[in-house]
mmCIF file of N, CA, C and O in Angstrom:
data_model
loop_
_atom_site.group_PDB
_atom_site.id
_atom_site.type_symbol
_atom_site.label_atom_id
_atom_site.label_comp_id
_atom_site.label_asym_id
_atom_site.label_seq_id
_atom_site.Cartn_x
_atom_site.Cartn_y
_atom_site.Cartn_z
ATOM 1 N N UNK N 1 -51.011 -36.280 -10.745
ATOM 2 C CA UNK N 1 -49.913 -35.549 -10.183
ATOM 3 C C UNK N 1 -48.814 -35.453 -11.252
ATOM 4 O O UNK N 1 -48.728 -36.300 -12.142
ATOM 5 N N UNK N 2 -48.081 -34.539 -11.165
ATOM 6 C CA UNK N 2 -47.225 -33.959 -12.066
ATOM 7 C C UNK N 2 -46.087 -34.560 -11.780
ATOM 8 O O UNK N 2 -45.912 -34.810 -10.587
ATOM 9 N N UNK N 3 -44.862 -35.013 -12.886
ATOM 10 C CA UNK N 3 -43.518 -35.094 -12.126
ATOM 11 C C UNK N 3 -42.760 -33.990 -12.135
ATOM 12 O O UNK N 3 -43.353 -33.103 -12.749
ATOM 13 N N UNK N 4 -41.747 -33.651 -11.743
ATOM 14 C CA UNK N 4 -41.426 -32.531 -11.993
ATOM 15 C C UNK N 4 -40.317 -32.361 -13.457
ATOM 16 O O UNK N 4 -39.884 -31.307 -13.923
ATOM 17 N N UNK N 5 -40.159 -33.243 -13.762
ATOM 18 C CA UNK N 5 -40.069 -33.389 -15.806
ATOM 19 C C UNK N 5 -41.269 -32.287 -16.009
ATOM 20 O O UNK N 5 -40.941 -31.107 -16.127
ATOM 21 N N UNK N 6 -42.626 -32.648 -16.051
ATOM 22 C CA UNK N 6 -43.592 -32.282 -16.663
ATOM 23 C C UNK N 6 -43.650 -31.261 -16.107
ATOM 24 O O UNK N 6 -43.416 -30.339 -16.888
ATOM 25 N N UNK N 7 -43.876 -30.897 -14.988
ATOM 26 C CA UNK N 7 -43.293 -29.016 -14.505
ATOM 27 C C UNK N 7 -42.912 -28.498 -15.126
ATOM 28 O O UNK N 7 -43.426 -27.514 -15.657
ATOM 29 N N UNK N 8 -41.498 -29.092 -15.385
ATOM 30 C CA UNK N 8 -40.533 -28.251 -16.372
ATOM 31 C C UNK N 8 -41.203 -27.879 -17.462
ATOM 32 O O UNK N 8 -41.460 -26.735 -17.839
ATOM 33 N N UNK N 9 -41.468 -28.884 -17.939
ATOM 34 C CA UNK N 9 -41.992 -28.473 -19.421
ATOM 35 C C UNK N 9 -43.021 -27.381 -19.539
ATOM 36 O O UNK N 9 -42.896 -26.532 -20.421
ATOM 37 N N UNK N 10 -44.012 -27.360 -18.712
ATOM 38 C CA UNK N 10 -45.020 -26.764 -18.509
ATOM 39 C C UNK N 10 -44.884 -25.115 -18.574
ATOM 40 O O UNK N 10 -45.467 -24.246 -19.223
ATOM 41 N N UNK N 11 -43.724 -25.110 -17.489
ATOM 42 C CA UNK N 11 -42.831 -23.980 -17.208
ATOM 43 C C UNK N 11 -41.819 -23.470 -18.661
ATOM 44 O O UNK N 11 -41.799 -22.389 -19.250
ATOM 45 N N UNK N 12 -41.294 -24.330 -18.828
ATOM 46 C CA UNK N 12 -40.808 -23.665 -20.545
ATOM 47 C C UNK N 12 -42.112 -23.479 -21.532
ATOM 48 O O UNK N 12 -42.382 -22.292 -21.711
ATOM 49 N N UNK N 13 -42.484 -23.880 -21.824
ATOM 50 C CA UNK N 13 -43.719 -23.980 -22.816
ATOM 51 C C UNK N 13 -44.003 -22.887 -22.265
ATOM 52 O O UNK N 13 -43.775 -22.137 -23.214
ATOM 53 N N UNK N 14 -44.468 -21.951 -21.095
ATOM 54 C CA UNK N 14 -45.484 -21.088 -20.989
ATOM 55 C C UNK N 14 -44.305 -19.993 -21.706
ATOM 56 O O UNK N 14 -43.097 -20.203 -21.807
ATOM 57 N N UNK N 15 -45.236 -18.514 -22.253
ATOM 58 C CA UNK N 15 -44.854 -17.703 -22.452
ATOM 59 C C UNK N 15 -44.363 -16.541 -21.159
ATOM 60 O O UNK N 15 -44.800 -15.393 -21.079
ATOM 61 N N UNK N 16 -43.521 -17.067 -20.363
ATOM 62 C CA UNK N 16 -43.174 -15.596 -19.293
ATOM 63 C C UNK N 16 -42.294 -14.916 -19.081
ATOM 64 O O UNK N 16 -41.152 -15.374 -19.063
ATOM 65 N N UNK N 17 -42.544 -13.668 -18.863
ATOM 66 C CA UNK N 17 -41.808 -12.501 -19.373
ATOM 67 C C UNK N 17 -41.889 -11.482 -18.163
ATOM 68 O O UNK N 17 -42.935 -11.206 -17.577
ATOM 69 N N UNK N 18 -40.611 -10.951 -17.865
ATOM 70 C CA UNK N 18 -40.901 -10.187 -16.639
ATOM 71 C C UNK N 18 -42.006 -9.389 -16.449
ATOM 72 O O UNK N 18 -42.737 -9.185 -17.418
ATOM 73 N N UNK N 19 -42.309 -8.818 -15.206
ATOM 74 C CA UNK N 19 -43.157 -7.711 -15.399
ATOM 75 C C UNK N 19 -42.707 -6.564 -15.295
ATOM 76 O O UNK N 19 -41.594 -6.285 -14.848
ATOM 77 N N UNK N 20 -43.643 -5.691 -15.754
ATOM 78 C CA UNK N 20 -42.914 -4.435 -16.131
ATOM 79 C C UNK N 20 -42.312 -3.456 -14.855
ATOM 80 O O UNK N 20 -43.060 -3.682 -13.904
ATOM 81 N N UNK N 21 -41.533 -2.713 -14.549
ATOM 82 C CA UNK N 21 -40.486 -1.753 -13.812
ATOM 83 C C UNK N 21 -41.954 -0.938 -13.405
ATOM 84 O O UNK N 21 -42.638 -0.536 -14.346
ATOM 85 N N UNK N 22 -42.384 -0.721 -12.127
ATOM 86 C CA UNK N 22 -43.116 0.267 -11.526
ATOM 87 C C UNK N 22 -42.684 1.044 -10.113
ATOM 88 O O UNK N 22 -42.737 0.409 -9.060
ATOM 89 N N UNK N 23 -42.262 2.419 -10.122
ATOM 90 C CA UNK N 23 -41.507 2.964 -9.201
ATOM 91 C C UNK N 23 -42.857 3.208 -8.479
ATOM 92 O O UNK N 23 -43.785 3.598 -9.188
ATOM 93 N N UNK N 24 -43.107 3.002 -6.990
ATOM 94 C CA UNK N 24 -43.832 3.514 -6.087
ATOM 95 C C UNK N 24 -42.659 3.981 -4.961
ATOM 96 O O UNK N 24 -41.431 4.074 -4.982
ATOM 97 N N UNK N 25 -43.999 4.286 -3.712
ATOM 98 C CA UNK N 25 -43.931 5.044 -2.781
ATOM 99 C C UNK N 25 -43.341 4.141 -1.794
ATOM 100 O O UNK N 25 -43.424 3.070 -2.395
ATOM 101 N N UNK N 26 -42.925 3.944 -0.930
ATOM 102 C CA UNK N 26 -42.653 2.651 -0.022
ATOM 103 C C UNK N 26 -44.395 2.238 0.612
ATOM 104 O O UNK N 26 -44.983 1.157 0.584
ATOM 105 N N UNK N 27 -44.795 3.431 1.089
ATOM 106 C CA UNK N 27 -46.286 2.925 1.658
ATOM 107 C C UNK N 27 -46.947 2.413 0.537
ATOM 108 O O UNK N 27 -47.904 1.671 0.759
ATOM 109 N N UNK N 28 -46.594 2.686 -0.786
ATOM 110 C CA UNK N 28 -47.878 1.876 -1.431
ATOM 111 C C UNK N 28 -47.153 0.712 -1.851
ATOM 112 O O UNK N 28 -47.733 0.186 -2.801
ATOM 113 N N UNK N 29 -46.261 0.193 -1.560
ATOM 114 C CA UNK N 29 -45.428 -1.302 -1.900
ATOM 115 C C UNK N 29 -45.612 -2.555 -1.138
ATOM 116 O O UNK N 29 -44.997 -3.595 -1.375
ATOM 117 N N UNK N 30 -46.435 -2.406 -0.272
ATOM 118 C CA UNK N 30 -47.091 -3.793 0.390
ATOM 119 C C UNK N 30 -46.909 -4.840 -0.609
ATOM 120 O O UNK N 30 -47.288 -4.631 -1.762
ATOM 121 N N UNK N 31 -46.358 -5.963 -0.277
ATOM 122 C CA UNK N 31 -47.128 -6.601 -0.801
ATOM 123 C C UNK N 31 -46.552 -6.837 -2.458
ATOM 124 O O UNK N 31 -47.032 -7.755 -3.123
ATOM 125 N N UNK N 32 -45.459 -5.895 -3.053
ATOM 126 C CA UNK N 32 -44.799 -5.905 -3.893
ATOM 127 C C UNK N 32 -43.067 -6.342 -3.918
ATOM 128 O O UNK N 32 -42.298 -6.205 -2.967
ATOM 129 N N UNK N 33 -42.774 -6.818 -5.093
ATOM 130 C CA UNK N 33 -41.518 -7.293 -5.478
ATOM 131 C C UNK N 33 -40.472 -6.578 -5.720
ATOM 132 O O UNK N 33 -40.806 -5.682 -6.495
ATOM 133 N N UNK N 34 -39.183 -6.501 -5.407
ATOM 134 C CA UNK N 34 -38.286 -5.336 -5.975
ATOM 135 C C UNK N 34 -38.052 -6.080 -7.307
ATOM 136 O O UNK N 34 -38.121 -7.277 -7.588
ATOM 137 N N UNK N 35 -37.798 -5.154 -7.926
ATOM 138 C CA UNK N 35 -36.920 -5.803 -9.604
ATOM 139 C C UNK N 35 -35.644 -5.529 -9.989
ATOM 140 O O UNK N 35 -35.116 -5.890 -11.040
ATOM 141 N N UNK N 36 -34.952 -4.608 -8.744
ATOM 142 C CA UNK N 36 -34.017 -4.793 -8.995
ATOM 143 C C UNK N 36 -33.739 -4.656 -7.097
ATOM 144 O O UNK N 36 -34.593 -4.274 -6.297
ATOM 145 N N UNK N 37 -31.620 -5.300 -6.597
ATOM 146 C CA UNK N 37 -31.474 -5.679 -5.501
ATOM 147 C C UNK N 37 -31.710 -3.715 -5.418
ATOM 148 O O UNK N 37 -31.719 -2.740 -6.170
ATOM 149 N N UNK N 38 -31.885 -4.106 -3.793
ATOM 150 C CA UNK N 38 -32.039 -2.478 -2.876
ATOM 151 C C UNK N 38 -30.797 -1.757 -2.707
ATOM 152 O O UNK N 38 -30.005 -2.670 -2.473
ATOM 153 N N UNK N 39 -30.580 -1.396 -2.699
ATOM 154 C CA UNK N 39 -28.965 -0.973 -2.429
ATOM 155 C C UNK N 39 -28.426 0.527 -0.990
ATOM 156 O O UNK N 39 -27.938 1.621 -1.273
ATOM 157 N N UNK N 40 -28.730 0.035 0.346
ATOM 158 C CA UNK N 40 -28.154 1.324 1.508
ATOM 159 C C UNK N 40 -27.805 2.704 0.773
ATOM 160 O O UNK N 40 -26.884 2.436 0.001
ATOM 161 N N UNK N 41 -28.066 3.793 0.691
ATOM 162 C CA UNK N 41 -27.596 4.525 0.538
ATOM 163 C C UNK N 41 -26.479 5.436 1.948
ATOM 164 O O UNK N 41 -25.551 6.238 1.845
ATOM 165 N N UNK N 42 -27.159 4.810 3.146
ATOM 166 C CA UNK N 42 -26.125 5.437 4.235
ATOM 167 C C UNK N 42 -25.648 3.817 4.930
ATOM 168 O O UNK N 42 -26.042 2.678 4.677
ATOM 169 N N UNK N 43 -24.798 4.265 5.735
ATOM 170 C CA UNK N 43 -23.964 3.300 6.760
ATOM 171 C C UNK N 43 -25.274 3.287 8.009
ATOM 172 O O UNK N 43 -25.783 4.289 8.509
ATOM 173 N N UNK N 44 -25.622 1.807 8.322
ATOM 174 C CA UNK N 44 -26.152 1.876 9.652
ATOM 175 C C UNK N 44 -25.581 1.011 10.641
ATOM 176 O O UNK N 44 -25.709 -0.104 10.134
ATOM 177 N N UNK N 45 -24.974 0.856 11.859
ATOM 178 C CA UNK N 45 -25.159 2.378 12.129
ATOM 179 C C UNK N 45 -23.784 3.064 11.873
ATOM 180 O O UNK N 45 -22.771 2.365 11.861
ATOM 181 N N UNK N 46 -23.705 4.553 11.647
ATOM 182 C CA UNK N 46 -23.327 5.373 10.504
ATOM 183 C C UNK N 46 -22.013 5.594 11.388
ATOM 184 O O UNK N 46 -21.534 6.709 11.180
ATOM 185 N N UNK N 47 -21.247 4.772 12.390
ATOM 186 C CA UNK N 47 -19.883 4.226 12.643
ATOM 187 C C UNK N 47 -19.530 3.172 13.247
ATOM 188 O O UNK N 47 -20.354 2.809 14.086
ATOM 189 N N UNK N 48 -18.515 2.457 13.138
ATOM 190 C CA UNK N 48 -17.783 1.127 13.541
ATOM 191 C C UNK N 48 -18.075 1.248 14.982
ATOM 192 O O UNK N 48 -17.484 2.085 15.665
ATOM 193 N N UNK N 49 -19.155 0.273 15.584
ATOM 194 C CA UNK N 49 -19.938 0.607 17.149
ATOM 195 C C UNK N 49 -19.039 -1.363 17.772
ATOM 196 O O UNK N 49 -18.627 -2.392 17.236
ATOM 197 N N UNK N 50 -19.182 -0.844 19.002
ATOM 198 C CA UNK N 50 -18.676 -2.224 20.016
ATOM 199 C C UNK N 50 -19.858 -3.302 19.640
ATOM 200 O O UNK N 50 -21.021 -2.944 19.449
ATOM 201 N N UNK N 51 -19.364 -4.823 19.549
ATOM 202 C CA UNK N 51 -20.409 -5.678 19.042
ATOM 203 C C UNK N 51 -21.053 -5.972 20.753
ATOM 204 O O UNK N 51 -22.235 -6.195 21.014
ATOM 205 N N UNK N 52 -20.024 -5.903 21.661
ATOM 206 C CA UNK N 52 -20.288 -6.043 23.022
ATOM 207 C C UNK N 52 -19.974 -5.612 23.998
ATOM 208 O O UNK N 52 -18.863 -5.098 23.868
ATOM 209 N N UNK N 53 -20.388 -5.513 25.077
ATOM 210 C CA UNK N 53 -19.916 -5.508 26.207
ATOM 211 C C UNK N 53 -17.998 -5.618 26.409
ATOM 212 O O UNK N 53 -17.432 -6.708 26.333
ATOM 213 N N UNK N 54 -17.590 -4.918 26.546
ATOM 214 C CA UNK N 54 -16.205 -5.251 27.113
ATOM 215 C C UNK N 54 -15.437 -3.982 27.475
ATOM 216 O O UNK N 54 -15.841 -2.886 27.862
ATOM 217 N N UNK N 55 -13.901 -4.569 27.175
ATOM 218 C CA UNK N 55 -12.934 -3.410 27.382
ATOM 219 C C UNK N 55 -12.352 -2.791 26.056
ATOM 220 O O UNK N 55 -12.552 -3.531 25.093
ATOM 221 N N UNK N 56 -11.673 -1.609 25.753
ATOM 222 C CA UNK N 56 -11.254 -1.347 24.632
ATOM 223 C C UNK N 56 -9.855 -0.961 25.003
ATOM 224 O O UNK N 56 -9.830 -0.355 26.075
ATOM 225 N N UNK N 57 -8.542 -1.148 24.374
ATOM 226 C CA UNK N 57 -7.466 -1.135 25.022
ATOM 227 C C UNK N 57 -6.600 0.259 24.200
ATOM 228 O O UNK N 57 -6.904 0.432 23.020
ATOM 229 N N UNK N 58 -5.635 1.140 24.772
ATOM 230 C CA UNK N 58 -5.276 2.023 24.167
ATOM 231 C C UNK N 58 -3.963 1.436 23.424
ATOM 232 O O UNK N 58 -3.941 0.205 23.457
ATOM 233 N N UNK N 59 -2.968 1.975 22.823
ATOM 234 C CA UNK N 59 -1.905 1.319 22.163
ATOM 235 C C UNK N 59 -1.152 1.549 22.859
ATOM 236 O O UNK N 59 -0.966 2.600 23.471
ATOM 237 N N UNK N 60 -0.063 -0.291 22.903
ATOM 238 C CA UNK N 60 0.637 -0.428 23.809
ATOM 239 C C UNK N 60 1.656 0.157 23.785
ATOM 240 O O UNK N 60 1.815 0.988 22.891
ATOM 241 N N UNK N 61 2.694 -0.072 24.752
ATOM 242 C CA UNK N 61 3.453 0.965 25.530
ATOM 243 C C UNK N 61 4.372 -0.127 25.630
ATOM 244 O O UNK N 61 4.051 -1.303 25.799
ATOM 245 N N UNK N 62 5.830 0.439 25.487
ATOM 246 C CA UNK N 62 7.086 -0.620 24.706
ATOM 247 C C UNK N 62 7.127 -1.012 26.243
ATOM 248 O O UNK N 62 6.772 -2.165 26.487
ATOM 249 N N UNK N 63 7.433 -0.375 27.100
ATOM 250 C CA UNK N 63 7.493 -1.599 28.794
ATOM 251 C C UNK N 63 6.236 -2.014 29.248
ATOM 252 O O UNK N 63 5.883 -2.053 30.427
ATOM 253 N N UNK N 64 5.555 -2.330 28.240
ATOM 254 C CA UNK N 64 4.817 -3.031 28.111
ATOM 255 C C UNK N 64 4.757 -4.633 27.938
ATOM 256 O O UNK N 64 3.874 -5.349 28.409
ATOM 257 N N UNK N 65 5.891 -5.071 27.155
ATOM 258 C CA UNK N 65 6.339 -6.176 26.489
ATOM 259 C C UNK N 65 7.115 -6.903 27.256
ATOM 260 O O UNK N 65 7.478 -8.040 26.954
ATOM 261 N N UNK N 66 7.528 -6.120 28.633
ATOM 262 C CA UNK N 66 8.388 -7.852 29.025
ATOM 263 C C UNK N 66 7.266 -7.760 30.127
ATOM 264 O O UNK N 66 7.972 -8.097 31.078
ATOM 265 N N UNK N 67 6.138 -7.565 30.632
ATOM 266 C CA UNK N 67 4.789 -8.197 30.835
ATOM 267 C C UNK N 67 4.412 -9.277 30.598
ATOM 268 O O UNK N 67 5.026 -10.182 30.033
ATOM 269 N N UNK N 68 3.118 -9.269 31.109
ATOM 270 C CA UNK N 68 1.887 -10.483 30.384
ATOM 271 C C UNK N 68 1.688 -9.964 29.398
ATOM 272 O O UNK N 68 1.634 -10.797 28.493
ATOM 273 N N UNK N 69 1.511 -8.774 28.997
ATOM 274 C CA UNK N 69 0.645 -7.953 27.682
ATOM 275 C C UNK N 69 -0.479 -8.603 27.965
ATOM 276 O O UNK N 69 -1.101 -8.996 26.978
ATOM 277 N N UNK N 70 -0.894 -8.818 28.925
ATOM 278 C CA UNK N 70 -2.553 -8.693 29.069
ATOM 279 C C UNK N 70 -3.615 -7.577 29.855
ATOM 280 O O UNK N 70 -4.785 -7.350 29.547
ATOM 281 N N UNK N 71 -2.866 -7.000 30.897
ATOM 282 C CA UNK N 71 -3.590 -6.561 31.992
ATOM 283 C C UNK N 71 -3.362 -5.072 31.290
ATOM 284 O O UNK N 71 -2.463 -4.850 30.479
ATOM 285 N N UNK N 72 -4.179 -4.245 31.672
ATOM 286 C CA UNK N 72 -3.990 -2.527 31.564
ATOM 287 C C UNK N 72 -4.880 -1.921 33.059
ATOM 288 O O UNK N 72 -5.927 -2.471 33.399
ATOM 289 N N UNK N 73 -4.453 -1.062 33.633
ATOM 290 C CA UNK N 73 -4.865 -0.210 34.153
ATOM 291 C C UNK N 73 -6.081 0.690 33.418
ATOM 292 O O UNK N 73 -6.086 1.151 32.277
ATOM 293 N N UNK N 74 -7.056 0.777 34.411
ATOM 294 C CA UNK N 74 -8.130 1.498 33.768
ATOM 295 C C UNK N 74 -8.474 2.999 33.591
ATOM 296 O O UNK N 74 -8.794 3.647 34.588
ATOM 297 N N UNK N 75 -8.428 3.530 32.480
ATOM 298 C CA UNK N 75 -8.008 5.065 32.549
ATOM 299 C C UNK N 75 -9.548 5.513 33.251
ATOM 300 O O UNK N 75 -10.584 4.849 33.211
ATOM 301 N N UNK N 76 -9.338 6.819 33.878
ATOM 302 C CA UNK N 76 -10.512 7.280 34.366
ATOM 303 C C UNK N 76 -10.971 8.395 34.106
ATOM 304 O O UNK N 76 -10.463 8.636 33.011
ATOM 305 N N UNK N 77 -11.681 9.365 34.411
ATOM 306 C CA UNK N 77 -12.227 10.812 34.134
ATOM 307 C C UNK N 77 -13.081 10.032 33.258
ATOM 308 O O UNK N 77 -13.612 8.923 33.319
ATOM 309 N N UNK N 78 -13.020 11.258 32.185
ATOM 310 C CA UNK N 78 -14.000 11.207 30.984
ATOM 311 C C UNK N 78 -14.055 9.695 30.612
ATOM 312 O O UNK N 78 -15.102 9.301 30.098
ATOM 313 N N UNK N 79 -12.918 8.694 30.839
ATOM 314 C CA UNK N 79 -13.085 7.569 29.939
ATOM 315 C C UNK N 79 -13.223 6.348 30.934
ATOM 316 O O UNK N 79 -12.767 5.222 30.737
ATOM 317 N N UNK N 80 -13.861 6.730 31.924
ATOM 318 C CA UNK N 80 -14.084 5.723 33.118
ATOM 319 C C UNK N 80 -15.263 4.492 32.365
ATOM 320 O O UNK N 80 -15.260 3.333 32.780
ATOM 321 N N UNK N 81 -16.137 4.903 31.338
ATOM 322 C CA UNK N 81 -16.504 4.290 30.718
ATOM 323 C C UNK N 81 -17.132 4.818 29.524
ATOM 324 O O UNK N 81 -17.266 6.041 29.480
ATOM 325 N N UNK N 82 -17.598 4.023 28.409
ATOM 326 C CA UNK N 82 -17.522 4.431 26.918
ATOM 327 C C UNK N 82 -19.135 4.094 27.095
ATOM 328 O O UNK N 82 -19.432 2.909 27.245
ATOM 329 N N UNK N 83 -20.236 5.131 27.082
ATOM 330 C CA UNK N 83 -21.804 4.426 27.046
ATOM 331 C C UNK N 83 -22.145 3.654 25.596
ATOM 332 O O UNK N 83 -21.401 3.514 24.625
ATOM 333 N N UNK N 84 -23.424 3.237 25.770
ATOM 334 C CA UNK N 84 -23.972 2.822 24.196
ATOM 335 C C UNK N 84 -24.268 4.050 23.497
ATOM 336 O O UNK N 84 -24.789 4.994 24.090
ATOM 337 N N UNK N 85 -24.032 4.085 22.534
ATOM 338 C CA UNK N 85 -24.244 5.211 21.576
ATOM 339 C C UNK N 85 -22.994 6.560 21.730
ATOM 340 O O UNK N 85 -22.872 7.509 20.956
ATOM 341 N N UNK N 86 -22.258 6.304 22.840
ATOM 342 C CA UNK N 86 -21.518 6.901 22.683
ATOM 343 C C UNK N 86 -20.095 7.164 22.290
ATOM 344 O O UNK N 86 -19.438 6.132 22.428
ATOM 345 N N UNK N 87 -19.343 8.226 21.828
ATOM 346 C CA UNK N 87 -18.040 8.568 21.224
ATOM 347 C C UNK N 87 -17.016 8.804 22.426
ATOM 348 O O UNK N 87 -17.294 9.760 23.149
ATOM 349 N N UNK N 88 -15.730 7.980 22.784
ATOM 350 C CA UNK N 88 -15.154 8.729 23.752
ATOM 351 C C UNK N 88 -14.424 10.009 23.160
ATOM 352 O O UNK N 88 -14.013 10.496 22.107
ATOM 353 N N UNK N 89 -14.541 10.252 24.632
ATOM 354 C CA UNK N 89 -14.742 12.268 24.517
ATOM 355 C C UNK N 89 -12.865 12.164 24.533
ATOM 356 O O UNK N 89 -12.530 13.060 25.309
ATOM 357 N N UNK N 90 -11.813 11.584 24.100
ATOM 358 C CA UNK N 90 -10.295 11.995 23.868
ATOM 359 C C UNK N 90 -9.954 10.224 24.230
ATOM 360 O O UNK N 90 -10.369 9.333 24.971
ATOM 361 N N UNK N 91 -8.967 10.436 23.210
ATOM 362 C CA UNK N 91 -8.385 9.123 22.836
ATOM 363 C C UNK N 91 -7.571 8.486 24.049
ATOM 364 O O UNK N 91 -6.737 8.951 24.827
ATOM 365 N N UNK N 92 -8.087 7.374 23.909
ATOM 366 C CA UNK N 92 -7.207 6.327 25.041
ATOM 367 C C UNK N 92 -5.864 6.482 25.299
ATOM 368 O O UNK N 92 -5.011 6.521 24.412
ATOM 369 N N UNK N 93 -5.681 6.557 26.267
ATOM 370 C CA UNK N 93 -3.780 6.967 26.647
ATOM 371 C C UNK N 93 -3.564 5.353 26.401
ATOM 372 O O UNK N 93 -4.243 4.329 26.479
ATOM 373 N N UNK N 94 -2.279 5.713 26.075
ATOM 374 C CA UNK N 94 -1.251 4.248 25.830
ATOM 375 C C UNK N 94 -1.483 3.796 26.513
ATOM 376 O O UNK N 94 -1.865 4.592 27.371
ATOM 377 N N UNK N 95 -1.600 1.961 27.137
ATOM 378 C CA UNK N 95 -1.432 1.347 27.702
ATOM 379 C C UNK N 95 -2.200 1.214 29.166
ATOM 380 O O UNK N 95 -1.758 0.834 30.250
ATOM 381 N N UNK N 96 -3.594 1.697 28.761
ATOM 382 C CA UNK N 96 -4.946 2.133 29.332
ATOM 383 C C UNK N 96 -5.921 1.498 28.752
ATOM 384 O O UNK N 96 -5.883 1.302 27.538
ATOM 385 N N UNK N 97 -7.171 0.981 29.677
ATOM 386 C CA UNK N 97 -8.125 -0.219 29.228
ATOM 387 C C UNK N 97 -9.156 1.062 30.031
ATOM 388 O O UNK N 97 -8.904 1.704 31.051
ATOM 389 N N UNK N 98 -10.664 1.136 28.913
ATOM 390 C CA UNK N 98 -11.718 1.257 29.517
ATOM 391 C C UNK N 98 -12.650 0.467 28.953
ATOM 392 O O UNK N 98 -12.662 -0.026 27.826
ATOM 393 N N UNK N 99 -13.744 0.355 30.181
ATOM 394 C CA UNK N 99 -14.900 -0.189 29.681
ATOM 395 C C UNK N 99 -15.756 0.259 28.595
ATOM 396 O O UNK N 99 -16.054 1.452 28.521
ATOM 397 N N UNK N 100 -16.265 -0.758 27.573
ATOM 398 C CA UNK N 100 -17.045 0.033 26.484
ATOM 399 C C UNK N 100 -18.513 -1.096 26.546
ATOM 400 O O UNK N 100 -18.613 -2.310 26.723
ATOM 401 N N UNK N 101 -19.368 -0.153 26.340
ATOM 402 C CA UNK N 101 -20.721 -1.081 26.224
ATOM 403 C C UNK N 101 -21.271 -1.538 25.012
ATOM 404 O O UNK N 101 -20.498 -1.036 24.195
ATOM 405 N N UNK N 102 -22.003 -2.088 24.453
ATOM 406 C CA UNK N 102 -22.493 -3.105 23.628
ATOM 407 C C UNK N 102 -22.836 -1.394 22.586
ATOM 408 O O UNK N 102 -23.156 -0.472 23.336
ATOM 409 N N UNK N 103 -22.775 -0.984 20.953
ATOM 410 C CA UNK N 103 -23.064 0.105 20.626
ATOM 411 C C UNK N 103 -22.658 1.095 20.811
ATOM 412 O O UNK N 103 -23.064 2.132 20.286
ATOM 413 N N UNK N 104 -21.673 0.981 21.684
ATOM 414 C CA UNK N 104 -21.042 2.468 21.727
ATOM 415 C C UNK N 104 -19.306 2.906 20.554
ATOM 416 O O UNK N 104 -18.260 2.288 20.749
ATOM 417 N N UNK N 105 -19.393 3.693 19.787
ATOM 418 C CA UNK N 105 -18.442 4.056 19.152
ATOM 419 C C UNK N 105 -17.324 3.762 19.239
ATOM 420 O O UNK N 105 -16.725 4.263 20.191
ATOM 421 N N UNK N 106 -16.484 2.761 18.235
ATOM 422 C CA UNK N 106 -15.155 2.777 18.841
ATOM 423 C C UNK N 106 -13.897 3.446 18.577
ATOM 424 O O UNK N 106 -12.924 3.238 19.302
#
């Protein structure tokens, strides 16, 4: 058995040298090494999405402040709730809370 001193050595002593740069296909890369890091060319997903479940709050509203500043009324129509994957359809009125789901646009 080896110690790993003698590894080392083994490992310096050998002659190794990268291997050479080969551009493939992704299907024929099974099984292969990148040689250099990968790098995203787009955003996924391709906007700032809800990490969860919750509420999203509109900007507060100055009689707002001698409140709790916690509670909002829940705006309704179009923004009764925000789906996954989706964009609300017109910006939160001041001092208005809707529900937003896990993925949906914020």
């Amino acid at each position: 058995m080896l110690t790993p001193e003698q590894a080392w050595q083994r490992i310096e002593a050998a002659d190794l040298t990268p291997l050479p740069v080969v551009e493939s296909p992704a299907a024929r890369a099974l099984g292969c090494r990148l040689a250099a890091p990968l790098v995203a060319t787009t955003d996924v997903p391709a906007a700032d999405v809800s990490a969860m479940d919750g509420y999203v709050c509109g900007p507060p509203r100055a009689e707002d402040a001698d409140g709790d500043g916690l509670t909002r009324p829940l705006a309704g129509g179009a923004l009764a709730e925000i789906a996954a994957g989706c964009a609300p359809e017109m910006p939160l009125p001041a001092g208005r809370a809707a529900p937003i789901m896990t993925g949906a646009v914020l």
